[in-house]
CSV table of N, CA and C in Angstrom, one decimal:
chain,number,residue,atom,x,y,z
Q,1,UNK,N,-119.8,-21.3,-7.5
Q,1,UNK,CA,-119.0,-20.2,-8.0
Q,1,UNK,C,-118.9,-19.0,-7.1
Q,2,UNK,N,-120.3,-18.6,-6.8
Q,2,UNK,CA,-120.3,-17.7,-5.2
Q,2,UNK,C,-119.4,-18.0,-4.0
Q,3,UNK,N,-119.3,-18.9,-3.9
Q,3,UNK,CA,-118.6,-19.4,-2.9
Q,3,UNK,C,-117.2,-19.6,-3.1
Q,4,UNK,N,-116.4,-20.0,-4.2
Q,4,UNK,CA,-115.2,-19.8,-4.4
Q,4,UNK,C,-114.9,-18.9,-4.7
Q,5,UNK,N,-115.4,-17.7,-4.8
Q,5,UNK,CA,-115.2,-16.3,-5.2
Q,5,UNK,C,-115.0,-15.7,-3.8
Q,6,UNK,N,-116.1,-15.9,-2.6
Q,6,UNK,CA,-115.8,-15.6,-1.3
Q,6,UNK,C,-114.3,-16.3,-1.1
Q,7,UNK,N,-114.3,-17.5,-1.3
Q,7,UNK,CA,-112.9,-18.2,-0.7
Q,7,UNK,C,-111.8,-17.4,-0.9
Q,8,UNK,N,-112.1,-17.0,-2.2
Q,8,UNK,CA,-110.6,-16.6,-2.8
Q,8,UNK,C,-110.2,-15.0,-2.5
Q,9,UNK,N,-111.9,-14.7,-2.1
Q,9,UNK,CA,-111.4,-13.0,-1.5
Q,9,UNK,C,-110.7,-13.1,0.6
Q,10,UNK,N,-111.5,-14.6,1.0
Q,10,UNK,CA,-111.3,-14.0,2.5
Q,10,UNK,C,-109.9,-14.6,2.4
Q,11,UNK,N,-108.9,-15.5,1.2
Q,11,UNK,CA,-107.7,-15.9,1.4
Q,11,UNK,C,-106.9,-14.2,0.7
Q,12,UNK,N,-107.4,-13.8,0.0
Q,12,UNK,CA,-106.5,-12.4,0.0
Q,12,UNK,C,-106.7,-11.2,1.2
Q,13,UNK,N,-107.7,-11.4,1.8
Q,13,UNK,CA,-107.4,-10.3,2.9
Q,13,UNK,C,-107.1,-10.7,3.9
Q,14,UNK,N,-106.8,-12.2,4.0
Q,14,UNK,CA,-106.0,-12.8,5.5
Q,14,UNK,C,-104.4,-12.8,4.7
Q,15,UNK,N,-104.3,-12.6,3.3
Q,15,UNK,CA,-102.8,-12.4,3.0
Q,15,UNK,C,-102.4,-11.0,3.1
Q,16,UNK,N,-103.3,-9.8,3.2
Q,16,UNK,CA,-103.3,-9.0,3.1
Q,16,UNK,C,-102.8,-8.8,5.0
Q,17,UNK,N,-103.7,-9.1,5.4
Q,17,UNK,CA,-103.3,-8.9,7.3
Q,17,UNK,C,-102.4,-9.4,7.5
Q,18,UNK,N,-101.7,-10.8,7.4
Q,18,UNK,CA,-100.4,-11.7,7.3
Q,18,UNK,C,-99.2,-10.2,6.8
Q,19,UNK,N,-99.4,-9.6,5.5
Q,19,UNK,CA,-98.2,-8.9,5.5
Q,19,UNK,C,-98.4,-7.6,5.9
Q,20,UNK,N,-99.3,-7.2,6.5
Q,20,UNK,CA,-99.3,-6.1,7.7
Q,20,UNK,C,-99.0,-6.8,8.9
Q,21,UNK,N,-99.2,-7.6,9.6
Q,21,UNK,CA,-98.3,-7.9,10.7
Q,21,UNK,C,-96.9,-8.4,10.4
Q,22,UNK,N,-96.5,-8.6,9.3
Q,22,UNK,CA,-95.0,-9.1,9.2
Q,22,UNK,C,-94.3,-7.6,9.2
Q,23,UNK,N,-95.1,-6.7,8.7
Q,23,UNK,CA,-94.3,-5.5,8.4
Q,23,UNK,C,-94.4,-4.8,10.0
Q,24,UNK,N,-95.2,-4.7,10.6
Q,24,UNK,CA,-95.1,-4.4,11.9
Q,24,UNK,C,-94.3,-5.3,12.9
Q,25,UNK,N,-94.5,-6.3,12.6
Q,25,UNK,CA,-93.0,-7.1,13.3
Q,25,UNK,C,-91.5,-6.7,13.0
Q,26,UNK,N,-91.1,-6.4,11.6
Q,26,UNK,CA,-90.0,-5.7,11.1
Q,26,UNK,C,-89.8,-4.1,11.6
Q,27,UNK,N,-90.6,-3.7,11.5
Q,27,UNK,CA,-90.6,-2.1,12.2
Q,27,UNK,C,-90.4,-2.6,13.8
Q,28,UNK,N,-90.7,-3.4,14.3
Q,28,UNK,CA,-91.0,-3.3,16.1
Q,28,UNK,C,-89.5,-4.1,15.9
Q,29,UNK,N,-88.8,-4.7,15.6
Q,29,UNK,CA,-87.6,-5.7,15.5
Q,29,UNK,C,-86.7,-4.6,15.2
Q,30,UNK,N,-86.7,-3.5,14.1
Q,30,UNK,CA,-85.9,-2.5,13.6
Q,30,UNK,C,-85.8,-1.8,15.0
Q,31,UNK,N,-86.6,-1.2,15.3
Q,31,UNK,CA,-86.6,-0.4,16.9
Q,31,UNK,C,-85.6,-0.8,17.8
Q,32,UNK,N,-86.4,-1.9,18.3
Q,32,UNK,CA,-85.2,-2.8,19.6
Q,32,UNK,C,-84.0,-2.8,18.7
Q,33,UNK,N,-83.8,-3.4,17.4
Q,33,UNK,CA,-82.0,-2.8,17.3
Q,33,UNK,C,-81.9,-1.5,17.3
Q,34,UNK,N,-82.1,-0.5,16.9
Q,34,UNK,CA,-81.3,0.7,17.2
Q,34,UNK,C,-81.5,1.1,18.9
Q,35,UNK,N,-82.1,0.2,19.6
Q,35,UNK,CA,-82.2,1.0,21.4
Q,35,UNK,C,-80.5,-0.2,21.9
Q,36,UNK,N,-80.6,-1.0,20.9
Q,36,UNK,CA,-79.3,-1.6,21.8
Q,36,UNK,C,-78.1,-0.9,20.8
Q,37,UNK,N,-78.2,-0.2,19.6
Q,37,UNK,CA,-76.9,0.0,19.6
Q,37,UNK,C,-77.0,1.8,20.9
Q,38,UNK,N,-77.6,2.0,21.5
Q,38,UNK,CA,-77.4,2.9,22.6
Q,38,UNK,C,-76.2,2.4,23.5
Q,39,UNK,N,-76.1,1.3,23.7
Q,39,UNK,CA,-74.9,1.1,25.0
Q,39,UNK,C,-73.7,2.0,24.5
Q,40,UNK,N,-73.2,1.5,25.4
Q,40,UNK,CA,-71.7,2.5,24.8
Q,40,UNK,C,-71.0,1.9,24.0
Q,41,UNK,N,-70.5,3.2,23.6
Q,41,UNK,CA,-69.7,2.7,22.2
Q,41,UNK,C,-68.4,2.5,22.0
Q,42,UNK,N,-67.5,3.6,22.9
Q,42,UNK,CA,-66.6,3.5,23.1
Q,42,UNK,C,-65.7,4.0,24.7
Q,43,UNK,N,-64.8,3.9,25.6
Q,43,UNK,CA,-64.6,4.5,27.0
Q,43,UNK,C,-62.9,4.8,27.0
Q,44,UNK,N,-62.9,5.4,27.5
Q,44,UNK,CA,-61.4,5.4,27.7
Q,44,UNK,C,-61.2,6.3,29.2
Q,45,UNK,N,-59.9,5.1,29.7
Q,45,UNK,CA,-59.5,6.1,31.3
Q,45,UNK,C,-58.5,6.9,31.4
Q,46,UNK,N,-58.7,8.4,31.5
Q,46,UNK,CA,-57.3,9.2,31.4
Q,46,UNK,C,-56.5,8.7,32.7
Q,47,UNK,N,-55.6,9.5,32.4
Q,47,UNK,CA,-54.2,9.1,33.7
Q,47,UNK,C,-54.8,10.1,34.9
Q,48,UNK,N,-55.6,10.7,35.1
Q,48,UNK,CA,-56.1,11.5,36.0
Q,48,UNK,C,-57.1,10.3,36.7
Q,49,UNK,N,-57.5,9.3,36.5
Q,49,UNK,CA,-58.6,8.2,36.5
Q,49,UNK,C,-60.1,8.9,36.5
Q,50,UNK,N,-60.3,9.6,35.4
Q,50,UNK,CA,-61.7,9.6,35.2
Q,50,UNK,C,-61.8,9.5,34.0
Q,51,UNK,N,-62.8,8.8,33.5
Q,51,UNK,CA,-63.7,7.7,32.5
Q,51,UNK,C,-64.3,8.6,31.6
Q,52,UNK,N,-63.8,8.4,30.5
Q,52,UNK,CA,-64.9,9.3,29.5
Q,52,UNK,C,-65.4,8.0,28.6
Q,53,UNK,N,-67.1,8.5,28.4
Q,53,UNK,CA,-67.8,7.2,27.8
Q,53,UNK,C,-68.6,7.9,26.5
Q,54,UNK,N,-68.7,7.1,25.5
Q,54,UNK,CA,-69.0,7.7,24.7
Q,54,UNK,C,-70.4,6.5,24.3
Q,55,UNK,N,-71.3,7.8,24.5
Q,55,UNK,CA,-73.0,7.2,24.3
Q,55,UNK,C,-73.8,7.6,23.9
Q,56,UNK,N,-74.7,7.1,23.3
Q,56,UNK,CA,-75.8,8.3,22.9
Q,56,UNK,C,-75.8,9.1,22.2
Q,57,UNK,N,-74.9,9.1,21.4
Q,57,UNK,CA,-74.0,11.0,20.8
Q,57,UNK,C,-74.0,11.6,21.9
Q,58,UNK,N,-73.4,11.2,22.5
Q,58,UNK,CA,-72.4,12.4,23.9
Q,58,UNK,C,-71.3,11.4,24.7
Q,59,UNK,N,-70.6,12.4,25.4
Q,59,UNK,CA,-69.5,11.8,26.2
Q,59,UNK,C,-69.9,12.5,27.4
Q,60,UNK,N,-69.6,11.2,28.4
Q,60,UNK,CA,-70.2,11.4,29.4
Q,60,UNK,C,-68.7,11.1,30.5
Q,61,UNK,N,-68.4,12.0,31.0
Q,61,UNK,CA,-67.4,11.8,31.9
Q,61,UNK,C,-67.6,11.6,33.7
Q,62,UNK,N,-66.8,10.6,34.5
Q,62,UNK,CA,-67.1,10.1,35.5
Q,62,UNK,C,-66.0,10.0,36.2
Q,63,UNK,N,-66.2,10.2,37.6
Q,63,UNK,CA,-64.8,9.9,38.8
Q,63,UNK,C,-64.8,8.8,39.1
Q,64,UNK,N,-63.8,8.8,39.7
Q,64,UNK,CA,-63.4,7.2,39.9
Q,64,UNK,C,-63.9,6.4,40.8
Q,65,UNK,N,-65.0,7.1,41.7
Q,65,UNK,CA,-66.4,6.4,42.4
Q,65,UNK,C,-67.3,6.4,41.3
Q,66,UNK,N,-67.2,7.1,40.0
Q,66,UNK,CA,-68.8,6.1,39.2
Q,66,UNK,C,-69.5,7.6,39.0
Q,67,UNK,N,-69.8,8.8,39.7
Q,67,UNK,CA,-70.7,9.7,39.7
Q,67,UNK,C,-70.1,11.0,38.3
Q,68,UNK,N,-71.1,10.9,37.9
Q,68,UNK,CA,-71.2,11.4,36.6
Q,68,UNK,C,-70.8,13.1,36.6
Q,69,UNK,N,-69.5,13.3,36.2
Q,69,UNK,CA,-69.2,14.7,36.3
Q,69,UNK,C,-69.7,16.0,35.4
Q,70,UNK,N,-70.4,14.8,34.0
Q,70,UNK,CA,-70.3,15.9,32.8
Q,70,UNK,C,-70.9,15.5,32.3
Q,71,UNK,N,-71.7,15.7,31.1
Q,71,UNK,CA,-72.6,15.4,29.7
Q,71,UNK,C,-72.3,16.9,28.6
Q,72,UNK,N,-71.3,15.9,27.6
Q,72,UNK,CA,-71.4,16.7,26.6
Q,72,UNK,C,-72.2,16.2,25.5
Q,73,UNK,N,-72.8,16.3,24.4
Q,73,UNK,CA,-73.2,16.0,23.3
Q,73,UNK,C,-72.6,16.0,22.1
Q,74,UNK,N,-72.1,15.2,21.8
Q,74,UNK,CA,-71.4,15.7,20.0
Q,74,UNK,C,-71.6,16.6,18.9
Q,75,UNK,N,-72.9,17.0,19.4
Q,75,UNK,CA,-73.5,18.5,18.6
Q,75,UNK,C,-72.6,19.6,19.4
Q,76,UNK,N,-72.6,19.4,20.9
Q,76,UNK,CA,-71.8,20.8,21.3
Q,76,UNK,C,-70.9,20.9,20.8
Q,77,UNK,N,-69.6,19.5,20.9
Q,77,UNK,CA,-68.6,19.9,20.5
Q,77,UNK,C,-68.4,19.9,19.2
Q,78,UNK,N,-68.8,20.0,18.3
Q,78,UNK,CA,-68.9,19.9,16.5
Q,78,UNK,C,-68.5,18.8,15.9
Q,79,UNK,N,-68.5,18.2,16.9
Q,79,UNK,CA,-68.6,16.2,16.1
Q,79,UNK,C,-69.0,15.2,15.5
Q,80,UNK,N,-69.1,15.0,14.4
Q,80,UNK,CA,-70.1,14.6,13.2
Q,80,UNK,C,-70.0,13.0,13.7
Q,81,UNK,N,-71.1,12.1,13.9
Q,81,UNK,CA,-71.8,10.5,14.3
Q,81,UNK,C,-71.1,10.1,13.3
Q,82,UNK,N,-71.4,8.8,13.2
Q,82,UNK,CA,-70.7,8.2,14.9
Q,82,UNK,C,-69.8,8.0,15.6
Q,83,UNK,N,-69.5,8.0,16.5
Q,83,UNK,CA,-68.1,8.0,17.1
Q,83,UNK,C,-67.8,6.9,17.0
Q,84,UNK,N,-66.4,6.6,16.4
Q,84,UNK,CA,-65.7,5.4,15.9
Q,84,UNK,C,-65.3,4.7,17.6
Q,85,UNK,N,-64.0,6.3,17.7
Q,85,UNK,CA,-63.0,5.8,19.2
Q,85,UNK,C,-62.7,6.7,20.1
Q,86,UNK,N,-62.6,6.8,21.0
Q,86,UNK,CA,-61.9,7.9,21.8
Q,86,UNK,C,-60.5,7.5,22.7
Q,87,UNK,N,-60.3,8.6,22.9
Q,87,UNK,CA,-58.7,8.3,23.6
Q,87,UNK,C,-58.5,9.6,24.2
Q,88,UNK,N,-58.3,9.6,26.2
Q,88,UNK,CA,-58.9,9.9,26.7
Q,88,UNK,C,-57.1,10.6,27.0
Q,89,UNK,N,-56.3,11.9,26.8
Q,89,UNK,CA,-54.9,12.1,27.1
Q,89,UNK,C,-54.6,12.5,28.6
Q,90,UNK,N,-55.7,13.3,28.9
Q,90,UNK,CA,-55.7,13.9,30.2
Q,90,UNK,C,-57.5,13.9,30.5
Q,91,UNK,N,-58.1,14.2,31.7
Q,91,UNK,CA,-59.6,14.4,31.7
Q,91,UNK,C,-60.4,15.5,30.6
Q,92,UNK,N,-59.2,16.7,29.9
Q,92,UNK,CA,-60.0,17.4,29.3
Q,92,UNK,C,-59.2,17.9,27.8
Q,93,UNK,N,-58.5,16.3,27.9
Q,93,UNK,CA,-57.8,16.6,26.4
Q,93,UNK,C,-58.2,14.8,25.8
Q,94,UNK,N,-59.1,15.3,25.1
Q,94,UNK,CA,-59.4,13.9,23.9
Q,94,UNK,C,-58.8,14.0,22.8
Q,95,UNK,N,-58.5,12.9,21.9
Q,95,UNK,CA,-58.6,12.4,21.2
Q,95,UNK,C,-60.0,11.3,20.6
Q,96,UNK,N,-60.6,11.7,19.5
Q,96,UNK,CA,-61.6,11.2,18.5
Q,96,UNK,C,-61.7,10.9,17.4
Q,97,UNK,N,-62.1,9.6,17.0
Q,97,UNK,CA,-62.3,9.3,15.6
Q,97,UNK,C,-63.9,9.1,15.8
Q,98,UNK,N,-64.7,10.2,14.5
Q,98,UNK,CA,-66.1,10.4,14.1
Q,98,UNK,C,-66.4,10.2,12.9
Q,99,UNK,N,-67.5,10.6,12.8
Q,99,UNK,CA,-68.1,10.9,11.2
Q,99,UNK,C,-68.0,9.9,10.4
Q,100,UNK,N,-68.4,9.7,9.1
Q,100,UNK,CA,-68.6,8.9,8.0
Q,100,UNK,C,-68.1,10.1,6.5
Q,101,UNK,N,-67.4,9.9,5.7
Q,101,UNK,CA,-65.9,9.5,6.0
Q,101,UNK,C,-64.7,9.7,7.5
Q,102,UNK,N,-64.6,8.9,8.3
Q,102,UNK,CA,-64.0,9.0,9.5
Q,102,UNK,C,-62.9,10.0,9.6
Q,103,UNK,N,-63.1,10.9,10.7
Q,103,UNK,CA,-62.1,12.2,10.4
Q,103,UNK,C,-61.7,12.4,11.9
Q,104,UNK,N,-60.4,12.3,12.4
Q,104,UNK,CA,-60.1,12.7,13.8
Q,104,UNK,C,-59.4,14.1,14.0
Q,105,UNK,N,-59.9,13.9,15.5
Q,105,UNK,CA,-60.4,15.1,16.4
Q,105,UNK,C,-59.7,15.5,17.6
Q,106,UNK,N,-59.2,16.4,17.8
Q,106,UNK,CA,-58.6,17.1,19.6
Q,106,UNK,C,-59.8,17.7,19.8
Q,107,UNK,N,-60.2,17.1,21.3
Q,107,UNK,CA,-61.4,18.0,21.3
Q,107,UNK,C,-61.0,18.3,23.2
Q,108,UNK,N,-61.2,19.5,23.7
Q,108,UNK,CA,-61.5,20.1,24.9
Q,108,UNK,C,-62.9,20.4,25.5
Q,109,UNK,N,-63.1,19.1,25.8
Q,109,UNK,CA,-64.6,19.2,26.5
Q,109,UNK,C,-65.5,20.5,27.6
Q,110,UNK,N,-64.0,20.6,28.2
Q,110,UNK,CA,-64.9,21.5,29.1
Q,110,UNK,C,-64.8,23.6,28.1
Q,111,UNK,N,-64.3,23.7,26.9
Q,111,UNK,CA,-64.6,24.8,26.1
Q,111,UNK,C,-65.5,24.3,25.4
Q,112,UNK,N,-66.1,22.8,25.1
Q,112,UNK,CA,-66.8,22.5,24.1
Q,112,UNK,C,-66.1,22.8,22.4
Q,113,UNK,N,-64.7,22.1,22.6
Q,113,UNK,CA,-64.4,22.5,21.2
Q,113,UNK,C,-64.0,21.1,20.6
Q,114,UNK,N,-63.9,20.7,19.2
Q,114,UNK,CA,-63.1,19.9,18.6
Q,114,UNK,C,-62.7,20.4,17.3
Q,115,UNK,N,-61.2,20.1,17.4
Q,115,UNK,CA,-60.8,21.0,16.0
Q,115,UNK,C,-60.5,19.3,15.4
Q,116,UNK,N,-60.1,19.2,13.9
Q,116,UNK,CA,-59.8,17.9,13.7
Q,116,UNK,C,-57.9,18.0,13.5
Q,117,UNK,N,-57.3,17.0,13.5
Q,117,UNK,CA,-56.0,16.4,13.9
Q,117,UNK,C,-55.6,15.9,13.1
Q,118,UNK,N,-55.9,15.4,11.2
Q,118,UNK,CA,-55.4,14.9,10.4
Q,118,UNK,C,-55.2,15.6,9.1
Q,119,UNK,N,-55.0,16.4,9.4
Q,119,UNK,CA,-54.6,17.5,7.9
Q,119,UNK,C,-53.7,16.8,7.6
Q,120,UNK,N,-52.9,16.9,7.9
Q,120,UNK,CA,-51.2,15.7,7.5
Q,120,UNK,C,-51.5,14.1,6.0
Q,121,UNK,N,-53.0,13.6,7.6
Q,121,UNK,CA,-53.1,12.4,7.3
Q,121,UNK,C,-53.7,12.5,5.2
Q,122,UNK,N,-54.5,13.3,5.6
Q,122,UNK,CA,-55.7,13.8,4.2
Q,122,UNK,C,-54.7,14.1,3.1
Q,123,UNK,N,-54.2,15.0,3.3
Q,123,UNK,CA,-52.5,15.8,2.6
Q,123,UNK,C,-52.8,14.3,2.0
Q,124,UNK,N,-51.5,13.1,2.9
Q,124,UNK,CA,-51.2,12.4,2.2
Q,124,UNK,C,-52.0,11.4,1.5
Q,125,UNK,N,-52.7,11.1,2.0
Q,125,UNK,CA,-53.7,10.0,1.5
Q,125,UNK,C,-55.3,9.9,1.0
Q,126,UNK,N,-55.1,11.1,1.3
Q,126,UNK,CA,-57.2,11.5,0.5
Q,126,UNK,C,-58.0,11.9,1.5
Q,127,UNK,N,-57.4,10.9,3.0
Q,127,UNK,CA,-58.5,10.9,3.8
Q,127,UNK,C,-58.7,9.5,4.8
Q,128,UNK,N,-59.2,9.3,5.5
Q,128,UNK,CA,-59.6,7.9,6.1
Q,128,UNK,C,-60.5,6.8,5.7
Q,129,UNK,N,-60.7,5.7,5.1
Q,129,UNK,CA,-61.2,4.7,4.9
Q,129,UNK,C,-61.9,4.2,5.8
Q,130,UNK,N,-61.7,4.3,7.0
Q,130,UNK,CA,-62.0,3.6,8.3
Q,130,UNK,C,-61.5,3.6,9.8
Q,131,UNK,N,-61.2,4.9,10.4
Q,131,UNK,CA,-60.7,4.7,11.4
Q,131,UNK,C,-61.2,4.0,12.5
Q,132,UNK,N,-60.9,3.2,12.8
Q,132,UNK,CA,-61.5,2.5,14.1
Q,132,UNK,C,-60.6,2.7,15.7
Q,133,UNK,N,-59.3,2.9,15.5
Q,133,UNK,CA,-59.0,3.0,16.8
Q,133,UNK,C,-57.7,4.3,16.7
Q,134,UNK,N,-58.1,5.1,17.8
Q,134,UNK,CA,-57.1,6.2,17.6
Q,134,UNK,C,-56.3,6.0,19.3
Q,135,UNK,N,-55.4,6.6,19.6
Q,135,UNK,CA,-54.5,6.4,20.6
Q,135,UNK,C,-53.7,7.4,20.4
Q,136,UNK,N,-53.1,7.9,21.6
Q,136,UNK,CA,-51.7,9.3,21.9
Q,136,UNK,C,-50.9,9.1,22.5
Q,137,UNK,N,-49.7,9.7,22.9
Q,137,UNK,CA,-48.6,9.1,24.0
Q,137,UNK,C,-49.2,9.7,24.8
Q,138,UNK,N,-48.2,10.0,26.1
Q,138,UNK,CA,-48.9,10.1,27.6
Q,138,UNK,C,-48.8,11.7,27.6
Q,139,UNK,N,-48.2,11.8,26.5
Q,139,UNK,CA,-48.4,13.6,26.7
Q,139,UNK,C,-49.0,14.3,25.7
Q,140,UNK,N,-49.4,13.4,25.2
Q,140,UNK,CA,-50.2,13.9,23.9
Q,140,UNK,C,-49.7,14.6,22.4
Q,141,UNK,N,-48.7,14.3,22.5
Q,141,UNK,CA,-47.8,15.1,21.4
Q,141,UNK,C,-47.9,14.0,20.3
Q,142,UNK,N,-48.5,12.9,20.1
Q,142,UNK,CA,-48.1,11.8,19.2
Q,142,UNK,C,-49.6,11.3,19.4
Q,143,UNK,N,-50.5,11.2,18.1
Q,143,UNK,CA,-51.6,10.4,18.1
Q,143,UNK,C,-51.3,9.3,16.8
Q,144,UNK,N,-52.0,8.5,17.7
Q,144,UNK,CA,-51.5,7.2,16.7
Q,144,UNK,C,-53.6,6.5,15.8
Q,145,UNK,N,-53.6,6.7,14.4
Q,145,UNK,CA,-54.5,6.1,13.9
Q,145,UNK,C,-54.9,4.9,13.5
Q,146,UNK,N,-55.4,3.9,13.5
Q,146,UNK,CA,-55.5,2.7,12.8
Q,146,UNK,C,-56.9,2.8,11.5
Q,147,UNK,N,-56.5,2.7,10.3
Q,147,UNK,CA,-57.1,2.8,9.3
Q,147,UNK,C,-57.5,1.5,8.6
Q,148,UNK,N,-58.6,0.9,9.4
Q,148,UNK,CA,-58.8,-1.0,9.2
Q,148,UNK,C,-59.3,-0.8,7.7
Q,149,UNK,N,-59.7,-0.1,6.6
Q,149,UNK,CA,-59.7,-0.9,5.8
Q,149,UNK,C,-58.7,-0.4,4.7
Q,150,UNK,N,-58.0,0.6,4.7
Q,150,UNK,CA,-56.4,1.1,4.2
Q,150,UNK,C,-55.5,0.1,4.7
Q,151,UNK,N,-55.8,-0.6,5.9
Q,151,UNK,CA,-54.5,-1.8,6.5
Q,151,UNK,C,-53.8,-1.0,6.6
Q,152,UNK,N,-53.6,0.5,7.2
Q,152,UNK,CA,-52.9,1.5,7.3
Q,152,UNK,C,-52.7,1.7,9.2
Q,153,UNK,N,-51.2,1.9,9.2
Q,153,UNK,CA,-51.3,2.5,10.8
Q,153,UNK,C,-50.5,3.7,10.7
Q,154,UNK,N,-50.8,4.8,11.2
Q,154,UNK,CA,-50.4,6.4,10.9
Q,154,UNK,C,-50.3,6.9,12.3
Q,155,UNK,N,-48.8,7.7,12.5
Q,155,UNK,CA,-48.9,8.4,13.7
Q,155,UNK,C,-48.2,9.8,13.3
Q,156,UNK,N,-49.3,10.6,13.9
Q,156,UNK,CA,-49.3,12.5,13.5
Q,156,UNK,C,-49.2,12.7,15.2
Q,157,UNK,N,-48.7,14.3,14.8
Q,157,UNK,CA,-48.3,15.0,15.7
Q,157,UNK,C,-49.2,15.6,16.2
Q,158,UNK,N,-49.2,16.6,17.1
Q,158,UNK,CA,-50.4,17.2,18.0
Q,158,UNK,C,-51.2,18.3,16.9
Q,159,UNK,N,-50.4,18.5,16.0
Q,159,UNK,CA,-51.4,19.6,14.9
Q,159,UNK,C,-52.0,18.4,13.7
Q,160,UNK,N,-51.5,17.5,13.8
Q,160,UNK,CA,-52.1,16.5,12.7
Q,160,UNK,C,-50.7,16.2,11.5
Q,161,UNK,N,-50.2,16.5,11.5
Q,161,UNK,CA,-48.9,16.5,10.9
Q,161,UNK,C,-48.9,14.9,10.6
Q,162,UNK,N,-48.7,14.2,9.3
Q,162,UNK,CA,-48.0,13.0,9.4
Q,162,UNK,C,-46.6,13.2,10.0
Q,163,UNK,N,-46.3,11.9,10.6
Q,163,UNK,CA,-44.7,11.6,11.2
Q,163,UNK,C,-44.3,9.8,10.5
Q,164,UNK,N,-45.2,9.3,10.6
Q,164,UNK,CA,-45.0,7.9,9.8
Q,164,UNK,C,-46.2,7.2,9.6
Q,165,UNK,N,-45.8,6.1,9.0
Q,165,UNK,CA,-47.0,4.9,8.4
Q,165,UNK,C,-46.1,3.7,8.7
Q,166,UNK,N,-47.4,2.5,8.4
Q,166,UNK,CA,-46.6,1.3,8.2
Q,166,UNK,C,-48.4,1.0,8.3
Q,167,UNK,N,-47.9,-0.5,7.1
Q,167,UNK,CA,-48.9,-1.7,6.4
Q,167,UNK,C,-49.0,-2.8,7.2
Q,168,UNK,N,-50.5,-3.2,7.4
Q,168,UNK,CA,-50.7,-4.2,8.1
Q,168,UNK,C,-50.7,-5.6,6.6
């Protein structure tokens, strides 16, 4: 009876150690995924050819040899995580889709500003569902939204203004 009394206690504290290392395997597994979502998230090349990358919560901008011209942070410029997309119009005129509910952005890196761009859009529709990919013409007067889970495509004017839609 002593004895299966031992048994039954050294099989609960080797189940006890069993789910402390499973739980430390899940914490050290949780870690390495959030160090890989660090890569970048999103890049875009202005017509000037330098590279804005978006990583880390910051945008990191680059000449067209590779050498790192800038580090901004999305705290500088008042840009709520995560950055969906960026869209790069000139080297110091972006375009941004952030935050959770997704809300886009004109942002001028080197004042450290972003004002947002879709008053229009919110006006008409509540808001964004999902922006995943934003885009402008070559002069920036026309930004174009894609709203993947609205099946919505929206293009506003440089104050945010709706100008049209159409259903995917």
């Amino acid at each position: 009876m002593v004895a299966s009394a031992r048994a039954r206690n050294a099989v609960a504290a080797l189940t006890v150690v069993g789910m402390l290392l499973a739980a430390a395997a899940a914490w050290w597994v949780g870690e390495r995924r959030i160090e890989t979502l660090k890569a970048p998230i999103t890049l875009s090349l202005a017509a000037d050819d330098q590279l804005w990358v978006g990583q880390g919560g910051a945008l990191h901008r680059f000449d067209a040899s590779g050498r790192r011209l800038e580090r901004v942070t999305l705290r500088e410029l008042g840009l709520p995580e995560p950055l969906s997309h960026l869209h790069a119009v000139r080297s110091d005129d972006l375009v941004a889709s952030a935050g959770v509910p997704t809300r886009v952005f004109r942002c001028v890196p080197s004042r450290r500003v972003c004002r947002p761009a879709d008053a229009g859009y919110i006006e008409a529709f509540g808001g964004f569902r999902l922006a995943v990919w934003v885009g402008a013409s070559a002069d920036g007067s026309r930004v174009v939204v894609v709203d993947n889970l609205a099946h919505r495509l929206a293009v506003l004017d440089a104050e945010g203004r709706l100008l049209a839609q159409a259903f995917a």
